[in-house]
Coordinates of C-alpha atoms and ligand atoms in Angstrom, one line a residue:
X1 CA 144.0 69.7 105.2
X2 CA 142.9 72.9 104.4
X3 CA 143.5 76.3 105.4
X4 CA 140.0 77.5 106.7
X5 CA 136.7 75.9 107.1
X6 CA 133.9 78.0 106.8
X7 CA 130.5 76.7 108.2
X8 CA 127.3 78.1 106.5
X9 CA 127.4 79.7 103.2
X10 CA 124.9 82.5 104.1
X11 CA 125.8 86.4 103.6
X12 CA 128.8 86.3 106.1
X13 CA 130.1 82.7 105.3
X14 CA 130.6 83.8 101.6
X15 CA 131.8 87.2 101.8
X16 CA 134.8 85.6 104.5
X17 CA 135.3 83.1 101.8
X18 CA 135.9 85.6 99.1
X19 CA 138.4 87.6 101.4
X20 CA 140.2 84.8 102.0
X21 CA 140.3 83.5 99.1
X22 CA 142.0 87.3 97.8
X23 CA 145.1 86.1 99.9
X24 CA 145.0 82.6 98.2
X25 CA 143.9 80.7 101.6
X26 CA 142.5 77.0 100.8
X27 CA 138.8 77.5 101.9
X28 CA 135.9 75.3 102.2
X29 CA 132.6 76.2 102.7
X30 CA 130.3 73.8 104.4
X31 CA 126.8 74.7 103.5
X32 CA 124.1 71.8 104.9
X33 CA 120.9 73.3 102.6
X34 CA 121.6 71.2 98.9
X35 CA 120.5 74.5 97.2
X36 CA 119.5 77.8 97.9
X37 CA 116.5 78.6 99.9
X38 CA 114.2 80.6 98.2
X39 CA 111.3 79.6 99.6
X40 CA 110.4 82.4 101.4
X41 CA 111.4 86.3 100.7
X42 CA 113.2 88.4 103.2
X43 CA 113.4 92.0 101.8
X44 CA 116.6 93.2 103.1
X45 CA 118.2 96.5 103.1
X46 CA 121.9 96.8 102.2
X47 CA 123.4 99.9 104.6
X48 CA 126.2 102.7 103.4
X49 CA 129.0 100.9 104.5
X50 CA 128.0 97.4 103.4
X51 CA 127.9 99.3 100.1
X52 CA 131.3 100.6 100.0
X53 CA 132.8 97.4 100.9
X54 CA 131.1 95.9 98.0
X55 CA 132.7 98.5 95.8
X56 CA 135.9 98.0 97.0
X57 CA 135.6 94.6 95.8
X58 CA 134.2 95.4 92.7
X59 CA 130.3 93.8 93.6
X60 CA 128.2 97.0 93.7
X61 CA 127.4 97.5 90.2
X62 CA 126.1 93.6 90.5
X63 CA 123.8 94.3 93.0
X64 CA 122.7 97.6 91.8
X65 CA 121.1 96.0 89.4
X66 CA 118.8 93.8 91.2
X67 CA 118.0 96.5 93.9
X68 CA 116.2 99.4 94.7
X69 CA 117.7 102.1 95.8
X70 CA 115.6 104.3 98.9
X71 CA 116.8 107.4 100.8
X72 CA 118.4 106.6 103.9
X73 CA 115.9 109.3 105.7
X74 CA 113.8 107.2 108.1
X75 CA 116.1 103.6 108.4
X76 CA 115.9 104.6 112.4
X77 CA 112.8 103.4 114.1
X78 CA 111.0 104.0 110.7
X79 CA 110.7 107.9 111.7
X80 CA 110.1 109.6 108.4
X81 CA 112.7 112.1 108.4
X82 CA 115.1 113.5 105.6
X83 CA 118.6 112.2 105.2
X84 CA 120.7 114.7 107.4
X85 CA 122.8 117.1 105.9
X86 CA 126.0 115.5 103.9
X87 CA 123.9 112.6 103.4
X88 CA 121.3 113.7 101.2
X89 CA 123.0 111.5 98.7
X90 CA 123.7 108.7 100.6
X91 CA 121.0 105.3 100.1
X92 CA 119.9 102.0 101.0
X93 CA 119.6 99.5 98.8
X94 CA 116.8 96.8 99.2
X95 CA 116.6 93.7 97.4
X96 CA 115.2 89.9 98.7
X97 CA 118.1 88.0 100.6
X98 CA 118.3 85.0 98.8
X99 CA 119.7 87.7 95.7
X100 CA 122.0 89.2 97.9
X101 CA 123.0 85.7 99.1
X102 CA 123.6 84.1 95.7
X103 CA 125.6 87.2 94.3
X104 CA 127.6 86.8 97.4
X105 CA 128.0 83.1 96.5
X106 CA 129.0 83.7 93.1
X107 CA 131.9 86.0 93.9
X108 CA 133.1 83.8 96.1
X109 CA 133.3 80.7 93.8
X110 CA 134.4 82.7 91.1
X111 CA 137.2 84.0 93.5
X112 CA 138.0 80.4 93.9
X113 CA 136.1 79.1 97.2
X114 CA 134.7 75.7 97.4
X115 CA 132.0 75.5 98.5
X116 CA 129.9 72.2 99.4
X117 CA 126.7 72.3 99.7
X118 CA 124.2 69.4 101.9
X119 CA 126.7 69.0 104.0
X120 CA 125.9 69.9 108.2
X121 CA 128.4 70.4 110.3
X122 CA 127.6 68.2 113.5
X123 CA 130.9 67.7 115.5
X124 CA 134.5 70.3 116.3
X125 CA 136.9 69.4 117.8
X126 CA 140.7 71.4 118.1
X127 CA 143.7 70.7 119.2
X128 CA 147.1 72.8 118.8
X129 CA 147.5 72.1 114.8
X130 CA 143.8 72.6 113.9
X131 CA 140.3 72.0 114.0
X132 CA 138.7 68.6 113.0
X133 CA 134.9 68.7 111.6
X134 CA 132.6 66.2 111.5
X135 CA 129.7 65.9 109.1
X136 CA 126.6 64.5 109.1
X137 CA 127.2 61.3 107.8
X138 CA 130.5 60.4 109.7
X139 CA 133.0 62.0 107.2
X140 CA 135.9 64.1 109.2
X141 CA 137.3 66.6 107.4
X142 CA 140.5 69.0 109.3
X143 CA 141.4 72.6 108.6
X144 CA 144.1 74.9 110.4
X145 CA 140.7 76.7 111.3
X146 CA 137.1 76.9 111.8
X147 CA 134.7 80.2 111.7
X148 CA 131.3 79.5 112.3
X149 CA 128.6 81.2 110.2
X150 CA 126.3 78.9 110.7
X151 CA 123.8 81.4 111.7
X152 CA 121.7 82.2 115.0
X153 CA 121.2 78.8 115.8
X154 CA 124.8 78.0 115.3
X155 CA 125.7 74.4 115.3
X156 CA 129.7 75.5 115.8
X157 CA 128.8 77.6 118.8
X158 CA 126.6 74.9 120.6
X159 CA 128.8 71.9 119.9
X160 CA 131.8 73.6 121.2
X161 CA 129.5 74.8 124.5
X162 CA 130.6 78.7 123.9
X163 CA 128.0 80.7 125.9
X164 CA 125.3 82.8 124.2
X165 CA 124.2 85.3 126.9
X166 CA 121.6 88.1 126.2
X167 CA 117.8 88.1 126.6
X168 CA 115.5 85.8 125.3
X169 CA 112.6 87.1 122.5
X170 CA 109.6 88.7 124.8
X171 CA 107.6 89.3 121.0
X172 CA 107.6 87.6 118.1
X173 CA 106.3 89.0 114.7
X174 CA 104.6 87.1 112.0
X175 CA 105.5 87.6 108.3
X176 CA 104.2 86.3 105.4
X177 CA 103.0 86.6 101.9
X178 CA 99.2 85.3 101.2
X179 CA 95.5 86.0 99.6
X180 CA 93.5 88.8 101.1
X181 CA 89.8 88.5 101.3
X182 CA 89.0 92.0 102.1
X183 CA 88.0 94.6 99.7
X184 CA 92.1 96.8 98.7
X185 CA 90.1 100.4 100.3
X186 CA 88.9 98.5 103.1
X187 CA 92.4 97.3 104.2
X188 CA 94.2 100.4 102.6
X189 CA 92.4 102.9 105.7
X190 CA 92.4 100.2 108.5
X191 CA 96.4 99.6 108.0
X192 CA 96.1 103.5 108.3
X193 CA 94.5 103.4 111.3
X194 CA 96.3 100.4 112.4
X195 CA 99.7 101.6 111.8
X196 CA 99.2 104.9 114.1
X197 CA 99.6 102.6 117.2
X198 CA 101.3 99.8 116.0
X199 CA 104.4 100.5 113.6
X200 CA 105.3 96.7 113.5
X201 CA 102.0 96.1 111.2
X202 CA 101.7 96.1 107.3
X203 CA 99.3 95.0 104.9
X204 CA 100.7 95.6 101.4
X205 CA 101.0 94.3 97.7
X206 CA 103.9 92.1 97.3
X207 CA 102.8 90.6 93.6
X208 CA 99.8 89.9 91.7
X209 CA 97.1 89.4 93.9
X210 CA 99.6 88.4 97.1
X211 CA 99.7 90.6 99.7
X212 CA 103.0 90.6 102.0
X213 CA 101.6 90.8 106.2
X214 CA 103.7 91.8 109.2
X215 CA 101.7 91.4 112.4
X216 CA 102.8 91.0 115.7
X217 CA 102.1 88.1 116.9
X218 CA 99.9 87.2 120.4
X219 CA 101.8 84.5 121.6
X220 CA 105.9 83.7 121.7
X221 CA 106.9 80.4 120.0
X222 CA 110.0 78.4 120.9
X223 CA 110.1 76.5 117.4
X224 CA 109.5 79.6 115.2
X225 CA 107.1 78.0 113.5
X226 CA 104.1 80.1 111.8
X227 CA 100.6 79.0 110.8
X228 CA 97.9 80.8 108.9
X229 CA 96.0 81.0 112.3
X230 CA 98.4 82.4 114.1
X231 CA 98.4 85.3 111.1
X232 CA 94.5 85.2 111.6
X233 CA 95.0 85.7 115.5
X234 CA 97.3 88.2 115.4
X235 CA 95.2 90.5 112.7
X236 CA 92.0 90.5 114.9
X237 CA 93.7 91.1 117.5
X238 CA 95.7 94.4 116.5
X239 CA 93.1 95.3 113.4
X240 CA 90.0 93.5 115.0
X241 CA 89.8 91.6 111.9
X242 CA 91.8 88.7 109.9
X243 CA 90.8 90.5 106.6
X244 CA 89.8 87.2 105.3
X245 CA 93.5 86.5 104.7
X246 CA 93.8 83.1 103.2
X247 CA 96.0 80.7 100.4
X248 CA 99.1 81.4 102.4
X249 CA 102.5 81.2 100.0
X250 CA 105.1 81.2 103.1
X251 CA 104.7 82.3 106.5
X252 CA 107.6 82.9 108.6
X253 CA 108.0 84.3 112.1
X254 CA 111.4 86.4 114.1
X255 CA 111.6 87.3 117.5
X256 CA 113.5 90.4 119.4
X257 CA 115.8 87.9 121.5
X258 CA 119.4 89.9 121.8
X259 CA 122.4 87.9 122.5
X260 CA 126.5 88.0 121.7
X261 CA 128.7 85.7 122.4
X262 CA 131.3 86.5 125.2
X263 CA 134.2 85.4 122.9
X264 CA 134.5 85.6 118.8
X265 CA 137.7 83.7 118.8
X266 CA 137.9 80.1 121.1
X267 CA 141.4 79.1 120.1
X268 CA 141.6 78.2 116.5
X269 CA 137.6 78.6 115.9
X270 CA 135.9 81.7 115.3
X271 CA 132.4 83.2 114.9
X272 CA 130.8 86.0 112.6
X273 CA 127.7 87.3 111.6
X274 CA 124.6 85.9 113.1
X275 CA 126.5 82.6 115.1
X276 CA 128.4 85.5 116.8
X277 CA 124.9 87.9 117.9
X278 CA 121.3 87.9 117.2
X279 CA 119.1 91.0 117.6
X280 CA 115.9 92.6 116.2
X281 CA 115.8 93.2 112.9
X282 CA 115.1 96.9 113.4
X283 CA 117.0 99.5 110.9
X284 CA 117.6 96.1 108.9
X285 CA 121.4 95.7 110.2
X286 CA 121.9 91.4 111.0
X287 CA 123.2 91.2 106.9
X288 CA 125.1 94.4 107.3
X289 CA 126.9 93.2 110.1
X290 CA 128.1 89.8 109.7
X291 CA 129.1 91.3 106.4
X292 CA 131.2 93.7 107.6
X293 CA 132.6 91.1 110.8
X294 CA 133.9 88.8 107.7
X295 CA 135.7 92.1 106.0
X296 CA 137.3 92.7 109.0
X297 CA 138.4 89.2 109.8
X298 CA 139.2 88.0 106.4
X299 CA 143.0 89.5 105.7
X300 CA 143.7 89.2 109.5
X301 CA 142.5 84.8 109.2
X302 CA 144.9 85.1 105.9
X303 CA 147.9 87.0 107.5
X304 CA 147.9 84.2 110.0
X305 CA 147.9 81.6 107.6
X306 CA 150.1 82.9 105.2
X307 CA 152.7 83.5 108.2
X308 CA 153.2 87.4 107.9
X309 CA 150.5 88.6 110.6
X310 CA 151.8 89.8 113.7
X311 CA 151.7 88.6 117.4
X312 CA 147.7 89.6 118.4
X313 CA 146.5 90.6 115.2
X314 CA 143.8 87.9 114.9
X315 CA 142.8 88.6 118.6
X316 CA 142.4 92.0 117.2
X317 CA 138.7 90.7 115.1
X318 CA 137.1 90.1 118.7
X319 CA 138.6 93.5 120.6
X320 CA 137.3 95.7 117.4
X321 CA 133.8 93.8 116.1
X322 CA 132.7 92.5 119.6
X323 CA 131.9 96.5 121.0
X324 CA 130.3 97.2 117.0
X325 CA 128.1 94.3 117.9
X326 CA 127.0 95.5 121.1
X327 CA 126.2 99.0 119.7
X328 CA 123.8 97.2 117.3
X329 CA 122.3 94.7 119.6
X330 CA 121.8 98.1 122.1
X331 CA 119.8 100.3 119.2
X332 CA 117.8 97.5 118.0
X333 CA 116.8 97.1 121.6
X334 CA 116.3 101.3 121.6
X335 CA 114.2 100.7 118.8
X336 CA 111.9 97.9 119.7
X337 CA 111.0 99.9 122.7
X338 CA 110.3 102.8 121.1
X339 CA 108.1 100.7 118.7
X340 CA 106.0 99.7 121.8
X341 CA 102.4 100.5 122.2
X342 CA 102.7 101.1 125.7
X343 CA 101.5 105.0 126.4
X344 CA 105.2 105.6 128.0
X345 CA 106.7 104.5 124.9
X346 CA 104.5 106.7 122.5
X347 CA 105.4 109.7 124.4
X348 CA 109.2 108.6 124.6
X349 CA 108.9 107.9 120.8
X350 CA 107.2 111.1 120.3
X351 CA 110.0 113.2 122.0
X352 CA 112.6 111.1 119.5
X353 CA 110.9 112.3 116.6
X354 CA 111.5 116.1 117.9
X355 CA 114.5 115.4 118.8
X356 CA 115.5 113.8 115.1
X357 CA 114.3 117.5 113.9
X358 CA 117.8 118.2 115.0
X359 CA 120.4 117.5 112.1
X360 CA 122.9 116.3 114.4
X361 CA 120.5 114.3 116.3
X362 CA 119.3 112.8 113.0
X363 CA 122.9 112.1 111.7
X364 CA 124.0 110.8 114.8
X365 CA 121.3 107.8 114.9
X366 CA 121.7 107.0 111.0
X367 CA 125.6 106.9 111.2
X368 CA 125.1 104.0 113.3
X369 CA 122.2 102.3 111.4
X370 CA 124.7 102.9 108.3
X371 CA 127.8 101.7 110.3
X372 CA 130.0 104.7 108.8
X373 CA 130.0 106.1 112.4
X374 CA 132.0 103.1 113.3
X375 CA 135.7 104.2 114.3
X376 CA 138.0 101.9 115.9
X377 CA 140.0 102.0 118.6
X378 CA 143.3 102.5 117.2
X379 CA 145.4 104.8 120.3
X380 CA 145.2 108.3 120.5
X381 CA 145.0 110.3 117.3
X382 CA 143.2 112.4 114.5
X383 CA 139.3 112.4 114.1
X384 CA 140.3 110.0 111.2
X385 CA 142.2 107.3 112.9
X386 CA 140.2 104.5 113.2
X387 CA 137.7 105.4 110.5
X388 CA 136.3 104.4 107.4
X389 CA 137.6 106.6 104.2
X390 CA 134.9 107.8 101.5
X391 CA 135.9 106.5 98.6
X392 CA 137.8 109.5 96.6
X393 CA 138.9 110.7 93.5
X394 CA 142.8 110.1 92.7
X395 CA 144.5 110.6 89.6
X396 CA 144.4 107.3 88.9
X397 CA 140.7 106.8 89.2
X398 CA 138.6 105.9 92.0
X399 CA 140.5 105.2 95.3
X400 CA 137.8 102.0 96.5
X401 CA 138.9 100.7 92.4
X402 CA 142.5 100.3 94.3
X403 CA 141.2 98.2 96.9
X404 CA 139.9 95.1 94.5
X405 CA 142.6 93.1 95.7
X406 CA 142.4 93.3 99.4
X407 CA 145.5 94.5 100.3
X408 CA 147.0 97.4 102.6
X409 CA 147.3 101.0 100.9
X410 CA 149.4 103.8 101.4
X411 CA 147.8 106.9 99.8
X412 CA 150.7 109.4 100.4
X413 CA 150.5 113.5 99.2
X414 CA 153.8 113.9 100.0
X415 CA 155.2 112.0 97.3
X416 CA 158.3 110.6 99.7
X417 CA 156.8 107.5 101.1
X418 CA 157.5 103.8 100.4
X419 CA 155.9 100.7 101.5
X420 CA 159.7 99.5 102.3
X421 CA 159.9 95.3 102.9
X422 CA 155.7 95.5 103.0
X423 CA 155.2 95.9 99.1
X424 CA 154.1 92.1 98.4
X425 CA 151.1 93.3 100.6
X426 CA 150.6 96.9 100.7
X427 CA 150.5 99.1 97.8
X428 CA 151.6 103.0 97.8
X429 CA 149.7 105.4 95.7
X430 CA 151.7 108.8 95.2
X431 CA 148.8 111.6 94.5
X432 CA 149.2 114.8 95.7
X433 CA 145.9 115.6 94.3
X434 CA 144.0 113.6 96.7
X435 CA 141.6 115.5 98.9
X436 CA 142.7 114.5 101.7
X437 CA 143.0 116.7 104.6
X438 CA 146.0 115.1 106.1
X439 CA 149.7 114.7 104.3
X440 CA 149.9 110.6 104.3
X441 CA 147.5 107.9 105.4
X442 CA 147.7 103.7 105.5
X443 CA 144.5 101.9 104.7
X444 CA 144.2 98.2 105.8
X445 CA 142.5 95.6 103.8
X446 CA 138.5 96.3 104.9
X447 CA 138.8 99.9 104.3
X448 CA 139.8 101.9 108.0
X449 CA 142.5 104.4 108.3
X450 CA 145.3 102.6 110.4
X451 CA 147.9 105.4 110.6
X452 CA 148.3 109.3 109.8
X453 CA 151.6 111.3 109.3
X454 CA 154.4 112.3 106.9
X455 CA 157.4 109.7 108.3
X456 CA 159.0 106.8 106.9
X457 CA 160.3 105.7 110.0
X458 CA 157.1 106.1 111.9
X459 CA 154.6 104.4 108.7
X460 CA 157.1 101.4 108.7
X461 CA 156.4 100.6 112.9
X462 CA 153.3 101.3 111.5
X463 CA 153.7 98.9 108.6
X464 CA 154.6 96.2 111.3
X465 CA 152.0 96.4 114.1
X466 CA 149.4 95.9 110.8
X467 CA 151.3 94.2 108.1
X468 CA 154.2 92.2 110.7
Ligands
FAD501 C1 112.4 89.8 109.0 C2 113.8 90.0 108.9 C3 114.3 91.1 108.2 C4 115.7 91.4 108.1 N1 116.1 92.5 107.4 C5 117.4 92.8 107.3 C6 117.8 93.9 106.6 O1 117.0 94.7 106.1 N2 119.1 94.2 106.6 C7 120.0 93.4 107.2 O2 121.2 93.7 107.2 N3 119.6 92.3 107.9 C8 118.3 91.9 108.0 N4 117.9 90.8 108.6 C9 119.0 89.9 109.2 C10 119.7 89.0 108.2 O3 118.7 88.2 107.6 C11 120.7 88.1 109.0 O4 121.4 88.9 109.9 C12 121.6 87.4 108.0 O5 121.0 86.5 107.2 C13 122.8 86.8 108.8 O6 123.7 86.2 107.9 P1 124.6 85.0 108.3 O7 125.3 84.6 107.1 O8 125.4 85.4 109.5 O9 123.6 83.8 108.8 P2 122.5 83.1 107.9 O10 121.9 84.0 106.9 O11 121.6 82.5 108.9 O12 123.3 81.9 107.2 C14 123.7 80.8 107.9 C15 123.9 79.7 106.9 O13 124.5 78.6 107.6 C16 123.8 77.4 107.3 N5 124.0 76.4 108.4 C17 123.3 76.5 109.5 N6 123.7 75.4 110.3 C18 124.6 74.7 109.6 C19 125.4 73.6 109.8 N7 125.3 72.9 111.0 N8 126.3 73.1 108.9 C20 126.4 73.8 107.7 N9 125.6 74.9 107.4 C21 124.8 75.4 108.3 C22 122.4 77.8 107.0 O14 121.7 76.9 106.1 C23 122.6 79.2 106.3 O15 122.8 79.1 104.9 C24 116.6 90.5 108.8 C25 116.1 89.4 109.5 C26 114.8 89.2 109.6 C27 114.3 88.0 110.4

């Protein structure tokens, strides 16, 4: 039996792995595609806070060096602004998925995970002990739990009949990487042109001769399939020509359906990443956020196996990433419609743009496409409570080098605090260097600031609502 099963080893199915496996859980990953799917290349952008994560876990130098790194100016609704002020420094990184996805991988397996891969996930079933999976094939495998990541078209989430309520996709866009007939000036000022009404449109080089194509498309598919006709229809009928596009490499289509799933835990199963919410990929988020759901679930999922986690804690992963999620799914939507063609959008998209002039405007709108402005609800307290904490300078080093282990800090200026009967799992760092604003402060696992103060007594009730 083992601890956790994961299903789907895609960004969020091995970043939960890795967590877990920092607590020593017994996880397998069930992965049904026998090797990784390169076959087609979705640029994605890696956001501020999926960043720090991955430095708290030692990753980001990894993935530095296979990205590219872009100010974060412009990630909402593609307005070309400047970063806001404070953030000038900030970035996104871009790189194709399938890197992100292997590195991901890697760490995981390195960390320990199993992962299987060509096996599908077909059956679940729990009971009070655990969760029994079945595989295509027959095989029946059981785990204390199960947390699907098996992506939007989750297998877990249908199987089990947990409801997946939203809208459905009213446009689809094509994307693809192919020849173009056309002579490079030609489409160079049309995509000009183009790309003054429609901002979901681009005709650009993506390697050699290939040229990568985002067009909407005229019609909405159920199957999300894509042919080169449908590329050809959807060129003349935003461009008024098909550019002569042919020799298609892959073609791929998405639609703007946004859906969330009422629940992220049903008894001992749980959901993250795309099985738990789909949306448009607008301000490039999905990644971001099933990578930040499996951060936030991971130590909770191991507390509970290992025994120490308190009475709700795990309940805890639906109460805090469920509202996150419906923040995205509600700016994606903001952004599609400002991306409309429609005359009332323009001018609606048009005021926006003033508006972002404004640095708080600006800020506001990229905290969220970044996730930093995320702050959880943690009771009444200090601006900080609830919050992510930049990663600092301590006399030690780098506060996010602390972190590589996954386990609850206490980064105390005061010099008096102790991490009493906690210290197998939380560490205390004694700096009175820090800049830190406030005397005493308790990190959890993925990186939020779960208490503030200068008392023993009151850290150590502290210490148990987080840490039991
Ligand atoms: C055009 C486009 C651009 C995007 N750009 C960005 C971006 O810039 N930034 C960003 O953050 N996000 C972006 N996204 C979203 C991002 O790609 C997804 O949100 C992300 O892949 C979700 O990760 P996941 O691990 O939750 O699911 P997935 O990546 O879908 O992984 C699920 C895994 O589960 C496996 N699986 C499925 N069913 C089963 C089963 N029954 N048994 C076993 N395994 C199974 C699948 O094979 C897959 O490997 C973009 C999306 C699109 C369409």
């Amino acid at each position: 039996m083992f601890d956790v099963i994961i299903a789907g080893c895609g960004p969020t199915g091995a970043t939960l792995a890795a967590e877990l496996r920092l607590h020593d859980v017994r996880v397998l990953v069930l992965e049904k595609e026998p090797e990784h799917v390169a076959s087609f290349v979705r640029l994605v952008s890696l956001h501020v806070r999926t960043l720090e994560l991955m430095a708290m876990r030692g990753l980001l130098d990894r993935l530095l060096e296979n990205g590219r790194q872009r100010t974060v100016g412009g990630a909402f609704v593609a307005v070309p602004k400047p970063a806001p002020r404070g953030m000038e420094d900030a970035y996104q990184l871009g790189m194709p998925q399938p890197v992100v996805d292997r590195l991901l991988e890697e760490h995981a397996v390195e960390l320990g995970a199993e992962v299987r891969r060509g096996c599908e996930v077909t059956g679940v079933e729990q009971d009070d002990e655990g969760v029994t999976v079945e595989l295509a094939g027959g095989e029946r495998l059981r785990a204390r739990y199960l947390v699907g990541c098996d992506g939007a078209r989750s297998t877990v989430r249908k199987v089990l009949g947990v409801g997946f309520p939203g809208e459905p996709s009213r446009n689809d866009t094509l994307m693809g990487a192919m020849e173009v007939g056309a002579p490079p000036e030609e489409v160079a000022a049309k995509v000009a042109e183009v790309r003054e009404t429609w901002k979901v449109f681009h005709v650009g080089a993506f390697g050699g001769t290939i040229q990568r194509v985002v067009v909407p498309a005229v019609a909405v598919s159920e199957d999300r399939t894509a042919t080169l006709d449908d590329f050809k229809e959807g060129l003349r009928a935003v461009a008024g020509t098909d550019f002569g596009v042919h020799s298609p490499r892959w073609l791929s289509r998405f639609g703007d359906a946004t859906r969330q799933v009422e629940q992220y835990r049903v008894g001992r199963v749980l959901f993250a990443g795309d099985a738990a919410h789909i949306h448009p990929p607008a301000g490039g988020q999905g990644l971001n956020l099933g990578v930040q759901d499996a951060f936030n679930l991971g130590w909770k999922l191991a507390g509970e196996i290992r025994g120490w986690a308190p009475e709700g804690l795990l309940d805890t992963y639906h109460a805090e990433r469920h509202p996150v999620g419906e923040d995205v799914l509600n700016n994606t939507r903001a952004q599609v419609e400002l991306m409309s063609t429609s005359a009332g959008a323009q001018a609606v998209r048009r005021l926006f743009e003033e508006l972002m002039d404004l640095d708080e405007v600006n800020r506001y709108l990229l905290e969220k496409i970044t996730a930093i402005g995320v702050r959880y609800d943690f009771g009444p307290g200090p601006e900080l409570l609830g919050r992510r904490l930049p990663d600092l300078d301590l006399k030690i080093g780098r506060l996010y080098d602390q972190l590589r282990r996954g386990r609850g800090l206490v980064l105390d200026r005061t010099e008096r605090l102790t991490a009493g009967g906690w210290s197998d799992r939380v560490d205390v760092i004694a700096d009175p260097t820090a800049a830190l604003d406030v005397p005493a402060l308790l990190l959890r696992p993925d990186g939020y600031v779960a208490w503030i103060g200068d008392d023993q007594q009151d850290l150590e009730e502290h210490l148990a609502r987080w840490f039991g």
